[in-house]
Amino acid sequence: MSHKIAVIPGDGTGPEVVVESLKCLEAAAAKFGFTYETTQFDFGGERYKRTGETLPDGAVDELRQFKAIMLGAIGHPDVKPGILEKGILLRARFELDQYINLRPVKLYPNVDCPLKDKGPEDIDFVVVRENTEGLYAGAGGYLKQGTPDEIAVQESVNTRKGVERCLRYAFELTRKRDQEKTLTLCGKTNVLTYAFDLWERVFHEIGDAEYPDIKRDYAHVDATVMWMVKNPEWFDVIVTDNMFGDIITDLGAMVQGGMGVAAGGNINPEGVSMFEPIGGSAPKYTGQGVINPIASIAALQMMLETLGEDEAAAKVGEAIVEVVGTKLESMSAGRMGYSTSEVGDLVAEAIAS
Ligand code: IPM
Ligand code: MN
């Protein structure tokens, strides 16, 4: 059966890196004998500037027909911040109910890590970020807008259902990873006493009832970022809400060697998932062939796992390790020792071998 994949190259360096993951997808399909079809969509800043549309009517329904979406990057220097992010990225996450944002934090061998005395054996954890609720839900509003007494309220929405499905996903993942089998809830129970009380209660409720084999740990978000720098080896799986997850995964990306390597999956386990390098559109590097495509190829690896192509996914992972470990001089844009497309070629060759 052929996998139907939607491709949204998007803005900035998005198209350049997506071409490289498609190259690797082709190599993986040839090697492991699966077939796929891709359909490209031009959603992004250029289309918005031309038509005033972010996602046109019917686009989300169209995307529902695919098994997975490969996204490059969204964000354009000429478009006011927020329009494309909300209109495309967040809308896709919400309307396709991609309730998990999965962000592995893994330091590959031979990659520079900003943490002193920490190596690949210390940095290998996954952040499970809730992806459809919290402060991102858009609840709130203004009172007396434009007056000196103006009030702006932005509320964090946490539903029992949303919290529970996110925690359950995280428990299952912790079991499947089979490492330290420790799931850390990252919250702020000392201040956000409604939202994280719910998270904490559900965490222990379903932990006791369904996951007695998984060790449960808790850390406030401020302590979490401290431990991520000081003792990253303590973490196996971290589960947290949308806003905290957004913040701690940028730190995670730095700890694993920068935006050139960090990938994320917006996952609806029962529906259509979307995979992206989390570095953004990097306008200053656009069109120069210097951006690192490894993050996008790591997103491909996650996509293949979701498609059930486990062997191919594992091979892509090995190919990344091989190329990063033995070929690239640096993970930073312009300093890899190779162009964007040469890096794609190297990984594709390693997949084929
Ligand atoms: C991310 C990004 C987005 C987010 C932005 C672009 C809306 O920072 O994927 O982490 O905040 O979720
Ligand atoms: Mn972010």
GROMACS .gro file of C-alpha atoms and ligand atoms in nm:
model
  366
    1MET     CA    1   0.000   0.000   0.000
    2SER     CA    2   0.132   0.337  -0.103
    3HIS     CA    3   0.178   0.608   0.161
    4LYS     CA    4   0.009   0.936   0.070
    5ILE     CA    5   0.223   1.222   0.193
    6ALA     CA    6   0.141   1.592   0.180
    7VAL     CA    7   0.443   1.819   0.149
    8ILE     CA    8   0.434   2.182   0.261
    9PRO     CA    9   0.781   2.324   0.190
   10GLY     CA   10   0.672   2.666   0.323
   11ASP     CA   11   0.898   2.964   0.369
   12GLY     CA   12   1.264   3.059   0.387
   13THR     CA   13   1.494   2.759   0.402
   14GLY     CA   14   1.193   2.523   0.434
   15PRO     CA   15   1.192   2.424   0.066
   16GLU     CA   16   1.569   2.361   0.065
   17VAL     CA   17   1.560   2.119   0.355
   18VAL     CA   18   1.242   1.944   0.243
   19VAL     CA   19   1.406   1.856  -0.090
   20GLU     CA   20   1.678   1.675   0.106
   21SER     CA   21   1.434   1.476   0.319
   22LEU     CA   22   1.245   1.379   0.007
   23LYS     CA   23   1.575   1.258  -0.139
   24CYS     CA   24   1.623   1.043   0.170
   25LEU     CA   25   1.262   0.922   0.156
   26GLU     CA   26   1.324   0.806  -0.200
   27ALA     CA   27   1.639   0.623  -0.093
   28ALA     CA   28   1.455   0.458   0.197
   29ALA     CA   29   1.164   0.351  -0.023
   30ALA     CA   30   1.400   0.194  -0.276
   31LYS     CA   31   1.593   0.013  -0.005
   32PHE     CA   32   1.297  -0.115   0.197
   33GLY     CA   33   1.050  -0.168  -0.084
   34PHE     CA   34   0.762   0.057   0.009
   35THR     CA   35   0.591   0.304  -0.219
   36TYR     CA   36   0.460   0.653  -0.162
   37GLU     CA   37   0.305   0.947  -0.342
   38THR     CA   38   0.367   1.308  -0.253
   39THR     CA   39   0.145   1.610  -0.316
   40GLN     CA   40   0.290   1.956  -0.273
   41PHE     CA   41   0.103   2.250  -0.122
   42ASP     CA   42   0.225   2.608  -0.151
   43PHE     CA   43   0.096   2.733   0.186
   44GLY     CA   44   0.321   2.994   0.340
   45GLY     CA   45   0.427   3.357   0.330
   46GLU     CA   46   0.456   3.395  -0.049
   47ARG     CA   47   0.108   3.262  -0.109
   48TYR     CA   48  -0.026   3.482   0.169
   49LYS     CA   49   0.133   3.790   0.014
   50ARG     CA   50  -0.017   3.700  -0.322
   51THR     CA   51  -0.367   3.596  -0.215
   52GLY     CA   52  -0.419   3.710   0.144
   53GLU     CA   53  -0.491   3.348   0.236
   54THR     CA   54  -0.309   3.141   0.493
   55LEU     CA   55  -0.489   2.809   0.459
   56PRO     CA   56  -0.758   2.838   0.191
   57ASP     CA   57  -1.109   2.699   0.247
   58GLY     CA   58  -1.111   2.325   0.234
   59ALA     CA   59  -0.734   2.294   0.278
   60VAL     CA   60  -0.759   2.120   0.614
   61ASP     CA   61  -1.012   1.873   0.475
   62GLU     CA   62  -0.779   1.809   0.189
   63LEU     CA   63  -0.490   1.747   0.429
   64ARG     CA   64  -0.705   1.493   0.612
   65GLN     CA   65  -0.680   1.267   0.306
   66PHE     CA   66  -0.310   1.211   0.366
   67LYS     CA   67  -0.131   0.976   0.599
   68ALA     CA   68   0.129   1.231   0.701
   69ILE     CA   69   0.244   1.584   0.631
   70MET     CA   70   0.603   1.689   0.582
   71LEU     CA   71   0.648   2.056   0.668
   72GLY     CA   72   0.950   2.273   0.592
   73ALA     CA   73   0.906   2.599   0.782
   74ILE     CA   74   0.649   2.872   0.826
   75GLY     CA   75   0.744   3.239   0.878
   76HIS     CA   76   0.818   3.526   0.641
   77PRO     CA   77   1.008   3.848   0.715
   78ASP     CA   78   0.747   4.061   0.528
   79VAL     CA   79   0.449   3.918   0.714
   80LYS     CA   80   0.353   4.040   1.059
   81PRO     CA   81   0.449   3.780   1.324
   82GLY     CA   82   0.154   3.566   1.426
   83ILE     CA   83  -0.042   3.562   1.101
   84LEU     CA   84   0.126   3.266   0.936
   85GLU     CA   85   0.200   3.087   1.262
   86LYS     CA   86  -0.163   3.103   1.371
   87GLY     CA   87  -0.315   3.075   1.025
   88ILE     CA   88  -0.114   2.773   0.911
   89LEU     CA   89   0.090   2.595   1.175
   90LEU     CA   90  -0.137   2.629   1.477
   91ARG     CA   91  -0.451   2.583   1.268
   92ALA     CA   92  -0.321   2.257   1.127
   93ARG     CA   93  -0.223   2.139   1.476
   94PHE     CA   94  -0.565   2.229   1.619
   95GLU     CA   95  -0.796   2.129   1.336
   96LEU     CA   96  -0.619   1.802   1.270
   97ASP     CA   97  -0.619   1.749   1.647
   98GLN     CA   98  -0.245   1.679   1.657
   99TYR     CA   99  -0.253   1.671   2.033
  100ILE     CA  100   0.104   1.559   2.088
  101ASN     CA  101   0.412   1.755   2.001
  102LEU     CA  102   0.692   1.503   2.023
  103ARG     CA  103   1.043   1.643   2.047
  104PRO     CA  104   1.336   1.408   2.089
  105VAL     CA  105   1.646   1.562   2.247
  106LYS     CA  106   1.934   1.341   2.142
  107LEU     CA  107   2.296   1.439   2.112
  108TYR     CA  108   2.453   1.263   1.816
  109PRO     CA  109   2.816   1.151   1.838
  110ASN     CA  110   3.067   1.413   1.726
  111VAL     CA  111   2.821   1.701   1.762
  112ASP     CA  112   2.933   2.000   1.968
  113CYS     CA  113   2.734   2.029   2.287
  114PRO     CA  114   2.733   2.355   2.480
  115LEU     CA  115   2.722   2.163   2.810
  116LYS     CA  116   3.059   2.097   2.966
  117ASP     CA  117   3.149   1.729   3.014
  118LYS     CA  118   2.825   1.598   2.864
  119GLY     CA  119   2.818   1.349   2.578
  120PRO     CA  120   2.573   1.140   2.376
  121GLU     CA  121   2.533   0.897   2.667
  122ASP     CA  122   2.401   1.182   2.883
  123ILE     CA  123   2.164   1.350   2.643
  124ASP     CA  124   1.891   1.124   2.515
  125PHE     CA  125   1.541   1.210   2.622
  126VAL     CA  126   1.207   1.298   2.469
  127VAL     CA  127   0.972   1.583   2.548
  128VAL     CA  128   0.600   1.513   2.506
  129ARG     CA  129   0.439   1.853   2.473
  130GLU     CA  130   0.061   1.888   2.482
  131ASN     CA  131  -0.018   2.057   2.151
  132THR     CA  132  -0.381   2.175   2.140
  133GLU     CA  133  -0.463   2.340   2.473
  134GLY     CA  134  -0.308   2.551   2.750
  135LEU     CA  135  -0.219   2.911   2.675
  136TYR     CA  136  -0.233   2.832   2.303
  137ALA     CA  137  -0.609   2.771   2.307
  138GLY     CA  138  -0.681   3.138   2.239
  139ALA     CA  139  -0.907   3.188   2.542
  140GLY     CA  140  -0.913   3.535   2.691
  141GLY     CA  141  -0.967   3.887   2.571
  142TYR     CA  142  -0.941   4.256   2.642
  143LEU     CA  143  -1.137   4.481   2.871
  144LYS     CA  144  -1.128   4.858   2.819
  145GLN     CA  145  -0.895   4.810   2.524
  146GLY     CA  146  -0.702   5.118   2.426
  147THR     CA  147  -0.769   5.300   2.752
  148PRO     CA  148  -0.523   5.357   3.036
  149ASP     CA  149  -0.720   5.095   3.234
  150GLU     CA  150  -0.680   4.830   2.968
  151ILE     CA  151  -0.680   4.468   3.082
  152ALA     CA  152  -0.556   4.174   2.875
  153VAL     CA  153  -0.636   3.823   2.993
  154GLN     CA  154  -0.491   3.507   2.838
  155GLU     CA  155  -0.622   3.190   2.993
  156SER     CA  156  -0.470   2.844   3.003
  157VAL     CA  157  -0.723   2.580   2.905
  158ASN     CA  158  -0.667   2.232   3.046
  159THR     CA  159  -0.935   1.973   2.986
  160ARG     CA  160  -0.950   1.642   3.165
  161LYS     CA  161  -0.970   1.471   2.827
  162GLY     CA  162  -0.678   1.668   2.682
  163VAL     CA  163  -0.455   1.617   2.983
  164GLU     CA  164  -0.539   1.250   3.009
  165ARG     CA  165  -0.471   1.162   2.646
  166CYS     CA  166  -0.141   1.348   2.656
  167LEU     CA  167  -0.028   1.176   2.976
  168ARG     CA  168  -0.136   0.836   2.847
  169TYR     CA  169   0.064   0.889   2.529
  170ALA     CA  170   0.367   0.982   2.741
  171PHE     CA  171   0.332   0.675   2.964
  172GLU     CA  172   0.304   0.447   2.661
  173LEU     CA  173   0.610   0.607   2.503
  174THR     CA  174   0.810   0.569   2.824
  175ARG     CA  175   0.722   0.201   2.832
  176LYS     CA  176   0.811   0.157   2.465
  177ARG     CA  177   1.146   0.336   2.492
  178ASP     CA  178   1.249   0.087   2.755
  179GLN     CA  179   1.527   0.302   2.898
  180GLU     CA  180   1.505   0.418   3.260
  181LYS     CA  181   1.128   0.399   3.235
  182THR     CA  182   1.093   0.729   3.410
  183LEU     CA  183   0.828   0.979   3.319
  184THR     CA  184   0.879   1.329   3.456
  185LEU     CA  185   0.584   1.564   3.475
  186CYS     CA  186   0.705   1.920   3.426
  187GLY     CA  187   0.466   2.175   3.574
  188LYS     CA  188   0.429   2.452   3.826
  189THR     CA  189   0.209   2.305   4.097
  190ASN     CA  190   0.323   2.563   4.353
  191VAL     CA  191   0.172   2.855   4.163
  192LEU     CA  192  -0.056   2.733   3.884
  193THR     CA  193  -0.261   2.547   4.140
  194TYR     CA  194  -0.562   2.475   3.919
  195ALA     CA  195  -0.405   2.372   3.592
  196PHE     CA  196  -0.121   2.163   3.729
  197ASP     CA  197  -0.329   2.021   4.008
  198LEU     CA  198  -0.537   1.861   3.734
  199TRP     CA  199  -0.223   1.741   3.555
  200GLU     CA  200  -0.076   1.600   3.874
  201ARG     CA  201  -0.392   1.421   3.984
  202VAL     CA  202  -0.443   1.256   3.646
  203PHE     CA  203  -0.071   1.171   3.629
  204HIS     CA  204  -0.088   0.969   3.952
  205GLU     CA  205  -0.434   0.832   3.887
  206ILE     CA  206  -0.353   0.670   3.556
  207GLY     CA  207   0.003   0.596   3.668
  208ASP     CA  208  -0.123   0.392   3.964
  209ALA     CA  209  -0.397   0.220   3.771
  210GLU     CA  210  -0.232   0.148   3.438
  211TYR     CA  211   0.142   0.207   3.449
  212PRO     CA  212   0.283   0.063   3.772
  213ASP     CA  213   0.601  -0.031   3.582
  214ILE     CA  214   0.680   0.333   3.503
  215LYS     CA  215   0.860   0.544   3.760
  216ARG     CA  216   0.694   0.882   3.809
  217ASP     CA  217   0.885   1.197   3.880
  218TYR     CA  218   0.783   1.559   3.905
  219ALA     CA  219   0.976   1.883   3.849
  220HIS     CA  220   0.864   2.244   3.839
  221VAL     CA  221   0.938   2.404   3.505
  222ASP     CA  222   1.205   2.636   3.645
  223ALA     CA  223   1.382   2.339   3.802
  224THR     CA  224   1.338   2.138   3.482
  225VAL     CA  225   1.541   2.386   3.277
  226MET     CA  226   1.806   2.387   3.546
  227TRP     CA  227   1.834   2.006   3.541
  228MET     CA  228   1.830   1.999   3.162
  229VAL     CA  229   2.155   2.194   3.173
  230LYS     CA  230   2.308   2.048   3.487
  231ASN     CA  231   2.203   1.682   3.472
  232PRO     CA  232   2.033   1.604   3.140
  233GLU     CA  233   2.108   1.234   3.199
  234TRP     CA  234   1.833   1.229   3.461
  235PHE     CA  235   1.563   1.253   3.198
  236ASP     CA  236   1.400   0.978   2.998
  237VAL     CA  237   1.060   1.120   2.900
  238ILE     CA  238   0.929   1.462   3.007
  239VAL     CA  239   0.561   1.544   2.971
  240THR     CA  240   0.432   1.899   2.997
  241ASP     CA  241   0.177   2.152   2.879
  242ASN     CA  242   0.187   2.349   2.557
  243MET     CA  243   0.362   2.668   2.672
  244PHE     CA  244   0.621   2.506   2.897
  245GLY     CA  245   0.683   2.249   2.623
  246ASP     CA  246   0.746   2.525   2.371
  247ILE     CA  247   1.003   2.687   2.594
  248ILE     CA  248   1.189   2.384   2.722
  249THR     CA  249   1.221   2.228   2.377
  250ASP     CA  250   1.416   2.526   2.245
  251LEU     CA  251   1.657   2.468   2.530
  252GLY     CA  252   1.647   2.099   2.437
  253ALA     CA  253   1.741   2.186   2.079
  254MET     CA  254   2.044   2.382   2.198
  255VAL     CA  255   2.152   2.104   2.431
  256GLN     CA  256   2.143   1.855   2.144
  257GLY     CA  257   2.361   2.074   1.927
  258GLY     CA  258   2.134   2.342   1.785
  259MET     CA  259   1.844   2.401   1.550
  260GLY     CA  260   2.028   2.217   1.272
  261VAL     CA  261   1.943   1.886   1.438
  262ALA     CA  262   1.616   1.937   1.622
  263ALA     CA  263   1.304   1.776   1.479
  264GLY     CA  264   0.947   1.756   1.598
  265GLY     CA  265   0.632   1.562   1.526
  266ASN     CA  266   0.282   1.703   1.564
  267ILE     CA  267   0.103   1.379   1.625
  268ASN     CA  268  -0.255   1.266   1.614
  269PRO     CA  269  -0.218   0.895   1.690
  270GLU     CA  270  -0.559   0.831   1.535
  271GLY     CA  271  -0.528   1.075   1.245
  272VAL     CA  272  -0.291   1.278   1.031
  273SER     CA  273   0.044   1.378   1.180
  274MET     CA  274   0.280   1.651   1.066
  275PHE     CA  275   0.659   1.650   1.091
  276GLU     CA  276   0.894   1.946   1.088
  277PRO     CA  277   1.244   2.065   1.165
  278ILE     CA  278   1.182   2.301   1.455
  279GLY     CA  279   1.436   2.565   1.355
  280GLY     CA  280   1.200   2.790   1.160
  281SER     CA  281   1.245   2.954   0.822
  282ALA     CA  282   1.592   3.107   0.886
  283PRO     CA  283   1.546   3.394   0.634
  284LYS     CA  284   1.908   3.504   0.650
  285TYR     CA  285   2.027   3.170   0.512
  286THR     CA  286   1.759   3.133   0.247
  287GLY     CA  287   1.867   3.028  -0.100
  288GLN     CA  288   2.235   2.992  -0.020
  289GLY     CA  289   2.251   2.615   0.012
  290VAL     CA  290   2.412   2.641   0.355
  291ILE     CA  291   2.131   2.537   0.588
  292ASN     CA  292   2.164   2.204   0.766
  293PRO     CA  293   1.900   1.957   0.643
  294ILE     CA  294   1.964   1.702   0.921
  295ALA     CA  295   1.672   1.830   1.132
  296SER     CA  296   1.436   1.781   0.842
  297ILE     CA  297   1.577   1.434   0.777
  298ALA     CA  298   1.531   1.354   1.147
  299ALA     CA  299   1.169   1.466   1.103
  300LEU     CA  300   1.147   1.218   0.815
  301GLN     CA  301   1.269   0.947   1.050
  302MET     CA  302   0.982   1.029   1.287
  303MET     CA  303   0.738   1.029   0.998
  304LEU     CA  304   0.852   0.683   0.887
  305GLU     CA  305   0.796   0.552   1.241
  306THR     CA  306   0.442   0.686   1.232
  307LEU     CA  307   0.383   0.526   0.893
  308GLY     CA  308   0.488   0.191   1.040
  309GLU     CA  309   0.807   0.176   0.831
  310ASP     CA  310   1.014   0.091   1.136
  311GLU     CA  311   1.309  -0.061   0.956
  312ALA     CA  312   1.337   0.235   0.721
  313ALA     CA  313   1.308   0.475   1.014
  314ALA     CA  314   1.586   0.297   1.200
  315LYS     CA  315   1.806   0.306   0.892
  316VAL     CA  316   1.750   0.679   0.845
  317GLY     CA  317   1.850   0.724   1.209
  318GLU     CA  318   2.168   0.522   1.156
  319ALA     CA  319   2.248   0.713   0.837
  320ILE     CA  320   2.216   1.043   1.024
  321VAL     CA  321   2.449   0.920   1.298
  322GLU     CA  322   2.701   0.801   1.040
  323VAL     CA  323   2.706   1.122   0.836
  324VAL     CA  324   2.700   1.353   1.136
  325GLY     CA  325   2.962   1.147   1.317
  326THR     CA  326   3.207   1.091   1.035
  327LYS     CA  327   3.154   1.363   0.774
  328LEU     CA  328   3.013   1.694   0.892
  329GLU     CA  329   3.253   1.948   1.037
  330SER     CA  330   2.981   2.132   1.225
  331MET     CA  331   2.605   2.129   1.256
  332SER     CA  332   2.583   2.505   1.203
  333ALA     CA  333   2.461   2.663   0.882
  334GLY     CA  334   2.752   2.744   0.651
  335ARG     CA  335   3.008   2.551   0.853
  336MET     CA  336   2.916   2.190   0.774
  337GLY     CA  337   3.200   2.147   0.523
  338TYR     CA  338   2.930   2.056   0.267
  339SER     CA  339   2.636   2.227   0.104
  340THR     CA  340   2.275   2.151   0.201
  341SER     CA  341   2.231   1.926  -0.097
  342GLU     CA  342   2.564   1.746  -0.045
  343VAL     CA  343   2.457   1.662   0.309
  344GLY     CA  344   2.131   1.524   0.169
  345ASP     CA  345   2.331   1.315  -0.080
  346LEU     CA  346   2.554   1.177   0.194
  347VAL     CA  347   2.259   1.069   0.408
  348ALA     CA  348   2.074   0.924   0.107
  349GLU     CA  349   2.387   0.723   0.014
  350ALA     CA  350   2.419   0.597   0.370
  351ILE     CA  351   2.055   0.488   0.363
  352ALA     CA  352   2.111   0.304   0.035
  353SER     CA  353   2.424   0.125   0.156
  354IPM     C1  354   0.716   2.579   1.777
  354IPM     C2  355   0.703   2.723   1.738
  354IPM     C3  356   0.556   2.759   1.733
  354IPM     C4  357   0.498   2.735   1.871
  354IPM     C5  358   0.530   2.900   1.682
  354IPM     C6  359   0.593   2.925   1.547
  354IPM     C7  360   0.381   2.931   1.678
  354IPM     O1  361   0.773   2.804   1.826
  354IPM     O2  362   0.672   2.493   1.699
  354IPM     O3  363   0.770   2.552   1.884
  354IPM     O4  364   0.501   2.825   1.955
  354IPM     O5  365   0.448   2.626   1.894
  355MN      MN  366   0.879   2.696   1.978
   0.00000   0.00000   0.00000
